[in-house]
Amino acid sequence: MAAPHEYSPLPPFKRTDHCGALRAADVGREVALWGWVAARRDHGGLIFIDLRDREGLLQLVFNPALAAAAHEAAGRARSEYYLAARGRVVRRFEGTVNAELPTGEIEIAVTEAHILNVSQPPPFPIDGEGTAEDLRLRYRYLDLRRPAMQRNLRRRALAVQAARSFLDGAGFVEIETPILWRATPEGARDYLVPSRVNPGRFYALPQSPQLLKQILMVSGFDRYYQIARCFRDEDLRANRQPEFSQIDIEMTCPQVDDVVAAGEGMMAEIYRRVLGIDLKPPFLRLPYAEAMARFGTDKPDLRFGLELRDLSAAFAGTQFKVFAEALERGEGICAIALPGAHQLSRRELDELAEGLRARYGLGLAWAKIANDGWQGPIARHLGDAERARAAQAAGLAAGDTLLMVAGAAARVRPILGDLRLQLGTKFKLRETGELKFLWVVEFPLLEYSEEAKRMVAVNHPFTAPHPDDLELLDSQPLATRALAYDMVLNGEELGGGSIRIHNPELQLKVFALLGFPRDAALRKFGFLIEALGYGAPPHGGIAFGVERIAMLLCGTDSLRDVMAFPKTQKAVDPMSGAPSEVDARQLHELSIKVTP
RNA sequence: GGGGUCGUAGUUCAGCCCGGUUAGAACGCCGGCCUGUCACGUCGGAAGUCGUGGGUUCAAAUCCCAUCGGCCCCGCCA
């Protein structure tokens, strides 16, 4: 505790400036500041204190000859004490300028100082990085004092502000939708909230405001947006938290081009305002089928090549058993040609193969293309003719390494897509400093789920089929393309959306394909079907992940670095202890019994 | 649900493979001295449930088993 005579809930004077914002131009001014003690250097006589606030560090000088009381207070100050100080901005003597600090040309000759609060020694240094993350989260308020976190969260705020400013200017209306809503089938696990006044019933926290924003289009808001909090009760990852934010956008009667243009405009505004970078829309558009064939993923990193090659035709009739058997089953051979500039040792190749085997249970065949022939464990099984055809198909040159996997394209391509990223990372091909934006378009509407033993929506059940493919819905539903699109940057999906179904009968038909007969669909989604029946205009939109965007703006690969109070992998908040147990009385009121 | 990895002063880490002295270092912290430092200097000091529990052993930070927690990944996340 500060001494009682020093304790006051009110600061002793008004602040004139932020510490980190003062410069040589301010020399001569009388200023008043407050901030934390970042460092204290006590020379017995003179005392120097680096005072930190959100704008940065500033050196205070306490001279006993100038202000004895202030000097005495400085003598008692320790790390992270919160001080108020008043004094004159003076230019530093020659030889005492600190070129490391933006404020290094000046200092404050303090005339008055008060300790507004004392501090325990911090459990980890505030200036510095590399503390165990559970400790950072336990003392998140101290972690957030750190300059890197201050920068990240302010960058995020700036990005959201830029998005708002762009969308407001483009005529979008910001509307909030409920957090307490209803559980709907499909999608992620819901967070449930018991209803006290309706025992045995539950709200669900929204996984996204998808249906609500569609209904707002039925209502005639024409253009809607929201910085929407979303909740999904699934296991966490470095880039996945149980609650996160989306920039959620919906518009009436859009062409795909209209939504894409809005997304590009918003992203350009974000990059311009946050990083001062001018993006150059329109972004490249890549059909889903092409993305899968060339990169093995629906979110390709276009900063480097190493594209996938289909060598099925080249190895037709091969004697190599693994390949021959795959081809016999109607499967294929997919490969990456690694240029000679990027050499892998035998050991590294073995490690890659072992990694693929462990993760996917699939073997990796490889061959090095030497001047005098192919080398590697499988080379002797491959004849001259097929080697020549493969070399032709993959564009092989001497010194290259050919990495091959046999199997069904749908299974093998994502695996090679993963391998491609591993190679890109290993050879530092992903650190080019480029911003490779693109749209992936023409996703399939449906895919077959082995687990569910039925078709499931690739995007969500409200996505409109491509008008050219409407007949396919009956004949070959899995071949139907969707009016869906994802924005991708450097291998990260930033956002995705679609044109929606606005016709109740078509919506019921899609539900039927997904295994929801009419009555079940009406029971679960009756309010939507009903709403579509009242002159619902065509509509569509997109949603962007706020944290994803912020991560890329901040150059971090952890979502926790752009959230103020994230949860651990076990979905726990180490600072507050959430989730916590609750009183038996609370449970009773909610008609809930917890089973052991 | 599964795989991997980490857990040792307040912090960051060494020690662990190959069991054996009082478990070390740096930073931080506490006290003394110091009027131009900015990683201040200098002298001195305090500080440990080696995550937890069990086992093996004459002896466990070290070997084994279990368990808890952090992180990364698979499953999952329309």
PDB file of C-alpha atoms (C1' of nucleotides) in Angstrom, chain A residues 41-43 45-46 48 59 92 96 98 107 123 130 132 187 234-235 237-238 240 457-460 560 568-570, chain B residues 1 10-13 28-31 33-41 69-78:
ATOM      1  CA  ARG A  41      18.668   4.135 -11.972  1.00  0.00           C
ATOM      2  CA  ASP A  42      19.593   5.542  -8.565  1.00  0.00           C
ATOM      3  CA  HIS A  43      22.952   7.304  -8.443  1.00  0.00           C
ATOM      4  CA  GLY A  45      22.206  11.799  -5.793  1.00  0.00           C
ATOM      5  CA  LEU A  46      20.525  11.948  -9.182  1.00  0.00           C
ATOM      6  CA  PHE A  48      16.667   8.495 -13.382  1.00  0.00           C
ATOM      7  CA  GLN A  59      13.327   9.548 -18.980  1.00  0.00           C
ATOM      8  CA  ARG A  92      19.647  16.315 -23.008  1.00  0.00           C
ATOM      9  CA  THR A  96      23.708  11.802 -22.961  1.00  0.00           C
ATOM     10  CA  ASN A  98      19.856   7.974 -26.248  1.00  0.00           C
ATOM     11  CA  GLU A 107      14.110  14.268 -20.581  1.00  0.00           C
ATOM     12  CA  PRO A 123       6.143 -12.011 -12.046  1.00  0.00           C
ATOM     13  CA  GLY A 130       9.537 -15.126 -24.078  1.00  0.00           C
ATOM     14  CA  ALA A 132       5.636 -19.161 -20.571  1.00  0.00           C
ATOM     15  CA  GLY A 187     -22.003 -27.214 -38.105  1.00  0.00           C
ATOM     16  CA  GLU A 234     -14.770 -27.360 -30.601  1.00  0.00           C
ATOM     17  CA  ASP A 235     -11.205 -28.197 -29.631  1.00  0.00           C
ATOM     18  CA  ARG A 237      -5.794 -24.645 -31.981  1.00  0.00           C
ATOM     19  CA  ALA A 238      -3.211 -21.900 -32.325  1.00  0.00           C
ATOM     20  CA  ARG A 240      -8.899 -21.314 -33.142  1.00  0.00           C
ATOM     21  CA  ALA A 457     -22.894 -28.863 -47.299  1.00  0.00           C
ATOM     22  CA  VAL A 458     -19.367 -27.776 -48.191  1.00  0.00           C
ATOM     23  CA  ASN A 459     -20.121 -24.202 -47.099  1.00  0.00           C
ATOM     24  CA  HIS A 460     -23.476 -24.199 -45.275  1.00  0.00           C
ATOM     25  CA  ARG A 560      -3.938 -15.382 -28.677  1.00  0.00           C
ATOM     26  CA  THR A 568      -5.900 -21.923 -23.178  1.00  0.00           C
ATOM     27  CA  GLN A 569      -6.079 -25.096 -25.242  1.00  0.00           C
ATOM     28  CA  LYS A 570      -8.354 -26.545 -22.547  1.00  0.00           C
TER      29      LYS A 570
ATOM     30  C1'   G B   1     -10.672 -39.228 -28.105  1.00  0.00           C
ATOM     31  C1'   G B  10      10.011 -14.481  -9.125  1.00  0.00           C
ATOM     32  C1'   U B  11      11.698 -15.017 -14.650  1.00  0.00           C
ATOM     33  C1'   U B  12      14.674 -17.338 -18.628  1.00  0.00           C
ATOM     34  C1'   C B  13      17.388 -21.534 -18.616  1.00  0.00           C
ATOM     35  C1'   G B  28      14.912  -9.808 -11.207  1.00  0.00           C
ATOM     36  C1'   C B  29      14.293  -8.990  -5.740  1.00  0.00           C
ATOM     37  C1'   C B  30      16.250  -6.999  -0.667  1.00  0.00           C
ATOM     38  C1'   G B  31      20.143  -3.900   1.893  1.00  0.00           C
ATOM     39  C1'   C B  33      27.630   3.083  -1.396  1.00  0.00           C
ATOM     40  C1'   C B  34      27.399   6.229  -5.696  1.00  0.00           C
ATOM     41  C1'   U B  35      25.059  13.543  -9.193  1.00  0.00           C
ATOM     42  C1'   G B  36      24.600  11.965 -16.115  1.00  0.00           C
ATOM     43  C1'   U B  37      22.713   6.993 -16.176  1.00  0.00           C
ATOM     44  C1'   C B  38      19.751   4.590 -19.876  1.00  0.00           C
ATOM     45  C1'   A B  39      21.021  -3.590 -19.609  1.00  0.00           C
ATOM     46  C1'   C B  40      23.944   2.330 -14.707  1.00  0.00           C
ATOM     47  C1'   G B  41      28.071   0.762 -11.644  1.00  0.00           C
ATOM     48  C1'   G B  69      -0.965 -28.478 -16.517  1.00  0.00           C
ATOM     49  C1'   G B  70       1.157 -25.398 -20.886  1.00  0.00           C
ATOM     50  C1'   C B  71       2.127 -25.581 -26.094  1.00  0.00           C
ATOM     51  C1'   C B  72       1.945 -27.939 -31.273  1.00  0.00           C
ATOM     52  C1'   C B  73      -0.686 -31.359 -34.292  1.00  0.00           C
ATOM     53  C1'   C B  74      -4.607 -35.289 -35.875  1.00  0.00           C
ATOM     54  C1'   G B  75      -9.775 -36.118 -35.182  1.00  0.00           C
ATOM     55  C1'   C B  76     -13.406 -32.174 -34.766  1.00  0.00           C
ATOM     56  C1'   C B  77     -14.226 -26.967 -36.468  1.00  0.00           C
ATOM     57  C1'   A B  78     -21.124 -26.236 -42.214  1.00  0.00           C
TER      58        A B  78
END
